[in-house]
Amino acid sequence: MVNLDRIRMDMENRLKVDREIHTVDVMAETIDECLADAAVQLEAGVKNLEYEVLEKGFQGIFGIAKKPWKIRVYENPEIVQQKKQKSQDDIFDEENIVAKVKIVDKDGFFYLHHFGTSICLKVVLPVGKGKPVNEKDVISASKTADMISVDEELIKKLCKTGTEGRYVEVGIYKQVPAGDAIMTVDISKDEMSVTITVAPPAASGSEISEEQIKLALKTQGVKAGINDEKITAFVDNPVYNSPYEVAAAILPVNGRDAYIAYNFETDRSKLKLKETQNGQVNFKELNLIQNVVAGQPLAQKMLPQRGKGGQSVFGRYLEARNGRDISIPLGQNVKLDSDGRTVIAEKSGQVMLVGDKITVEEVYEVQGVNIKTGNITFMGTVICRGNVDDGFSIKADGNIEVYGSVGNCNLEAEGDIVISQGVMGRDEGKITTPKTVWARFIQNAKVEAGEYVVVNDNIMNSEVSAMKKILLKGKRAQIIGGHLFATEEISAKSIGSPGGGTETSVSVGFDPKAKKRLVELEEMQSNLMKQLEEIELNIATLENQKKIRKSLPKEKEDSLAKLQAQQEEITTDSNEMSKEIIQIQERLRELKVVGRINVSGTVYQGSRITVRDVETVIKSDVNSVSFFYENGFVSKGKYDSSSVTNDVGGPDGFTTT
């Protein structure tokens, strides 16, 4: 049944919804532009907006008499209600979470004011273990000299249930209109602030209610920035004879300027030493280089944001500045990704800012590698103008060029390695590359090259291997001590030392890596066979005991099972090794390169010469000779300079200064 109370309730609910709908008046050349601007101000999607046309726009004729559109935009009421409900649910959930963590006890309290001819009560319930409002205190406060009647039962009820933030009429009093509070509204000239000044009521006069304040603001034309919380606070605890702000303009928010978000540290002074898991610092790892690989994202431009317009208290649009755009500072070896704003590396190397431009340097240059630089790991070419001190390392994705000498160090490169003053490895230094090593001399070091090893002076007491050739080119061009392996050719002026005091082994005609792996496998398999023999002996002993006794104690039974598992594991590993050994042997047999050792000077007594799988020990000094494989033997022939490789080109991609 529909009655007046039901209609009044529906109207109140509708009014409440309408009050929650914010509107903005916007002007632009097109409806779409108006809606886009309003969407920013209302913080809503365009699809959720509705509007009324206030002034119809006109495109004009050839730009003459052009007139903008003016519309009033508001958010769909259903969307507003959904947002409010979600917000309340979020707040409720948040309050529940906070309450679970900590409940703050707070006593209940009340406000009692005279509005019009009514005595109105507002009750705030206690929190936690706080004390409730004492109904006697409320009843006592309501019984003033001008009171006509008070509903004590309603007061008692409200003290228990609260008033949900509203004022409820609990009685009437004899109002004297002449004593009512007087309110004035003051609006600043710039339309940025609205204040009220209220003179206190005299005896039996009415106080200022929330509805009176809002009606006064509406009468004055105030549309935006009304602060309901401040109005409620004033009504609860009036501030008399002093300006009190109840509305303020919604200030425009300028858009954020575009900026570059870097994926690397732009301030080199902030690069920190690397720490181990236990917190210790390795001062050789200074972490001074920020390596990147080709295709790696280096930075991204964050787009400028559109400003959010504001409103004066009269609803006048306050324009905001949109964020400024910037250009992307591209340096060398970088480019933009397909999105047009992500900077990626075109090449591998060190990323840095050079004159505010994002740059990838392919070459990293230092005066020397020492405690000042620490170990160097670089995704490009490294140039060291001085020495590489003992104990330090260089790892490069490109070439390594050392103008000085290299000590007990570890050098690894994907390109060529050039050492102008030679290597003194002190039996621990190691140099590795899939390409070529160039050096003045090599002493007491281990060198592995995927192509050539080219030396201008001598190789002494070193282990050197090359997948193609080892060439000694200088006036001395000596090989003294150590083990040298090359697939195609080894050429030198002399091999070994007078008297044969130092063991010198030179081998060609096979893949040195494959040969090395073969030796390792054969040694590993030999050790496994020794273990297998011992295990099989123990298994046989336990099985004999089991036959005699028909059973074994649990400990021995477990031991037998463990030995049998080890036997199976070793047998499997040995079979796998046998397969790999056969493959390597077949590869070495099928190797087409015969291999030659060319010596223009002397091969000293005691030197070991190996061509393919055949080894010979030099019994007496031999001069001007070449060694090669023939009919299953190592043959000797007259040294022929035409068979010596004289031109292997130069280091690829190196500086010439």
Coordinates of N, CA, C and O in Angstrom, one line a residue, residues 473-533:
K473 N 106.9 -16.3 -34.6 CA 107.3 -15.6 -35.7 C 108.6 -14.7 -35.5 O 109.2 -14.3 -36.5
G474 N 109.1 -14.5 -34.3 CA 110.2 -13.6 -34.1 C 111.5 -14.2 -34.4 O 111.7 -15.3 -34.8
K475 N 112.6 -13.4 -34.0 CA 113.9 -13.8 -34.2 C 114.3 -15.0 -33.4 O 115.1 -15.8 -33.8
R476 N 113.8 -15.0 -32.2 CA 114.0 -16.1 -31.3 C 113.1 -17.3 -31.5 O 113.5 -18.4 -31.7
A477 N 111.8 -17.0 -31.5 CA 110.7 -18.0 -31.8 C 111.0 -19.4 -31.2 O 111.0 -20.4 -31.9
Q478 N 111.2 -19.4 -29.9 CA 111.5 -20.6 -29.2 C 110.3 -21.3 -28.5 O 109.5 -20.5 -27.9
I479 N 110.3 -22.6 -28.5 CA 109.4 -23.3 -27.6 C 110.3 -24.1 -26.6 O 111.0 -25.0 -27.0
I480 N 110.2 -23.7 -25.4 CA 111.0 -24.3 -24.4 C 110.1 -24.8 -23.2 O 109.5 -24.1 -22.5
G481 N 110.0 -26.1 -23.1 CA 109.2 -26.7 -22.0 C 107.8 -26.6 -22.3 O 107.3 -25.9 -23.2
G482 N 107.0 -27.4 -21.5 CA 105.5 -27.3 -21.7 C 105.0 -28.2 -22.7 O 105.7 -29.1 -23.3
H483 N 103.7 -28.1 -22.9 CA 102.9 -29.0 -23.9 C 102.2 -28.1 -24.8 O 101.3 -27.3 -24.4
L484 N 102.4 -28.3 -26.1 CA 101.7 -27.5 -27.2 C 100.9 -28.4 -28.1 O 101.4 -29.5 -28.5
F485 N 99.7 -28.1 -28.3 CA 98.8 -28.9 -29.2 C 98.2 -28.0 -30.3 O 97.7 -26.8 -30.0
A486 N 98.2 -28.4 -31.5 CA 97.5 -27.7 -32.6 C 97.0 -28.7 -33.6 O 97.6 -29.8 -33.8
T487 N 95.9 -28.4 -34.2 CA 95.3 -29.3 -35.2 C 96.1 -29.3 -36.5 O 96.3 -30.4 -37.1
E488 N 96.5 -28.2 -37.0 CA 97.0 -28.1 -38.4 C 98.5 -27.9 -38.4 O 99.2 -28.6 -39.1
E489 N 99.1 -27.0 -37.6 CA 100.5 -26.6 -37.8 C 101.1 -26.0 -36.5 O 100.4 -25.2 -35.8
I490 N 102.3 -26.3 -36.2 CA 103.1 -25.6 -35.2 C 104.4 -25.2 -35.9 O 105.1 -26.1 -36.5
S491 N 104.8 -24.0 -36.0 CA 106.0 -23.5 -36.6 C 106.8 -22.7 -35.6 O 106.2 -21.8 -34.9
A492 N 108.1 -22.9 -35.5 CA 109.0 -22.2 -34.6 C 110.4 -22.2 -35.2 O 110.7 -23.0 -36.1
K493 N 111.3 -21.5 -34.5 CA 112.7 -21.5 -34.9 C 113.4 -22.6 -34.2 O 114.3 -23.3 -34.7
S494 N 113.0 -22.9 -32.9 CA 113.6 -24.0 -32.2 C 112.6 -24.6 -31.2 O 111.7 -23.9 -30.7
I495 N 112.8 -25.9 -30.9 CA 111.9 -26.6 -30.0 C 112.8 -27.3 -29.0 O 113.8 -28.0 -29.3
G496 N 112.5 -27.2 -27.7 CA 113.3 -27.8 -26.6 C 114.5 -26.9 -26.2 O 114.6 -25.8 -26.5
S497 N 115.3 -27.5 -25.4 CA 116.5 -26.8 -24.8 C 117.7 -27.6 -24.9 O 117.7 -28.9 -24.9
P498 N 118.9 -27.0 -25.1 CA 120.1 -27.7 -25.1 C 120.3 -28.7 -24.0 O 120.1 -28.3 -22.8
G499 N 120.7 -29.9 -24.2 CA 120.8 -30.9 -23.2 C 119.6 -31.6 -22.8 O 119.6 -32.6 -22.0
G500 N 118.4 -31.1 -23.2 CA 117.1 -31.8 -23.0 C 116.7 -31.7 -21.5 O 116.0 -32.6 -21.0
G501 N 117.1 -30.7 -20.8 CA 116.8 -30.6 -19.4 C 115.4 -30.3 -19.1 O 114.8 -30.6 -18.0
T502 N 114.7 -29.7 -20.0 CA 113.3 -29.3 -19.8 C 112.4 -30.1 -20.8 O 112.7 -30.1 -22.0
E503 N 111.4 -30.8 -20.2 CA 110.5 -31.6 -21.1 C 109.7 -30.7 -22.0 O 109.0 -29.8 -21.5
T504 N 109.8 -31.0 -23.3 CA 109.0 -30.2 -24.3 C 108.3 -31.2 -25.1 O 108.8 -32.0 -25.8
S505 N 106.9 -31.0 -25.2 CA 106.1 -31.9 -26.0 C 105.3 -31.0 -27.0 O 104.6 -30.1 -26.6
V506 N 105.4 -31.4 -28.3 CA 104.7 -30.7 -29.3 C 103.9 -31.7 -30.1 O 104.4 -32.7 -30.6
S507 N 102.6 -31.4 -30.3 CA 101.7 -32.3 -31.0 C 100.8 -31.6 -32.0 O 100.3 -30.5 -31.8
V508 N 100.6 -32.3 -33.2 CA 99.8 -31.7 -34.2 C 99.0 -32.9 -34.8 O 99.2 -34.1 -34.5
G509 N 98.0 -32.5 -35.7 CA 97.3 -33.5 -36.5 C 96.1 -34.1 -35.8 O 95.5 -35.1 -36.2
F510 N 95.6 -33.5 -34.8 CA 94.4 -33.9 -34.1 C 93.8 -32.8 -33.4 O 94.3 -31.7 -33.2
D511 N 92.5 -33.0 -33.0 CA 91.8 -32.0 -32.3 C 92.2 -32.0 -30.8 O 92.0 -33.0 -30.1
P512 N 92.9 -30.9 -30.4 CA 93.5 -30.9 -29.0 C 92.4 -31.1 -28.0 O 92.7 -31.7 -26.9
K513 N 91.3 -30.5 -28.2 CA 90.2 -30.6 -27.2 C 89.7 -32.0 -27.1 O 89.5 -32.6 -26.0
A514 N 89.5 -32.6 -28.3 CA 89.0 -34.0 -28.3 C 90.1 -34.9 -27.7 O 89.7 -35.8 -27.0
K515 N 91.3 -34.7 -28.0 CA 92.4 -35.5 -27.5 C 92.5 -35.4 -26.0 O 92.6 -36.4 -25.3
K516 N 92.3 -34.1 -25.5 CA 92.3 -33.9 -24.0 C 91.2 -34.6 -23.4 O 91.3 -35.2 -22.3
R517 N 90.0 -34.5 -24.0 CA 88.8 -35.2 -23.5 C 89.0 -36.7 -23.5 O 88.6 -37.4 -22.5
L518 N 89.6 -37.2 -24.5 CA 89.9 -38.6 -24.6 C 90.8 -39.1 -23.5 O 90.5 -40.1 -22.8
V519 N 91.8 -38.3 -23.2 CA 92.7 -38.7 -22.1 C 92.0 -38.7 -20.8 O 92.1 -39.6 -19.9
E520 N 91.1 -37.6 -20.6 CA 90.4 -37.5 -19.3 C 89.4 -38.7 -19.2 O 89.3 -39.3 -18.1
L521 N 88.7 -39.0 -20.3 CA 87.8 -40.2 -20.2 C 88.5 -41.5 -19.9 O 88.0 -42.3 -19.1
E522 N 89.6 -41.7 -20.6 CA 90.3 -42.9 -20.4 C 90.8 -43.0 -18.9 O 90.8 -44.1 -18.3
E523 N 91.2 -41.9 -18.4 CA 91.7 -41.9 -17.0 C 90.5 -42.2 -16.0 O 90.6 -43.0 -15.0
M524 N 89.4 -41.5 -16.3 CA 88.2 -41.7 -15.4 C 87.7 -43.1 -15.5 O 87.3 -43.7 -14.5
Q525 N 87.7 -43.7 -16.7 CA 87.2 -45.0 -16.9 C 88.1 -46.0 -16.2 O 87.7 -47.0 -15.6
S526 N 89.5 -45.8 -16.2 CA 90.4 -46.6 -15.5 C 90.1 -46.6 -14.0 O 90.2 -47.7 -13.4
N527 N 89.9 -45.5 -13.5 CA 89.6 -45.4 -12.0 C 88.3 -46.1 -11.7 O 88.2 -46.7 -10.6
L528 N 87.3 -45.9 -12.6 CA 86.0 -46.6 -12.4 C 86.2 -48.1 -12.4 O 85.6 -48.9 -11.6
M529 N 87.0 -48.6 -13.3 CA 87.3 -50.1 -13.3 C 87.9 -50.6 -12.1 O 87.6 -51.7 -11.6
K530 N 88.8 -49.8 -11.5 CA 89.4 -50.2 -10.2 C 88.4 -50.3 -9.1 O 88.4 -51.2 -8.3
Q531 N 87.5 -49.3 -9.1 CA 86.4 -49.3 -8.1 C 85.5 -50.5 -8.3 O 85.0 -51.2 -7.4
L532 N 85.2 -50.8 -9.6 CA 84.3 -51.9 -9.9 C 84.9 -53.2 -9.5 O 84.1 -54.1 -9.0
E533 N 86.1 -53.4 -9.7 CA 86.8 -54.7 -9.3 C 86.6 -54.9 -7.8 O 86.3 -56.0 -7.3

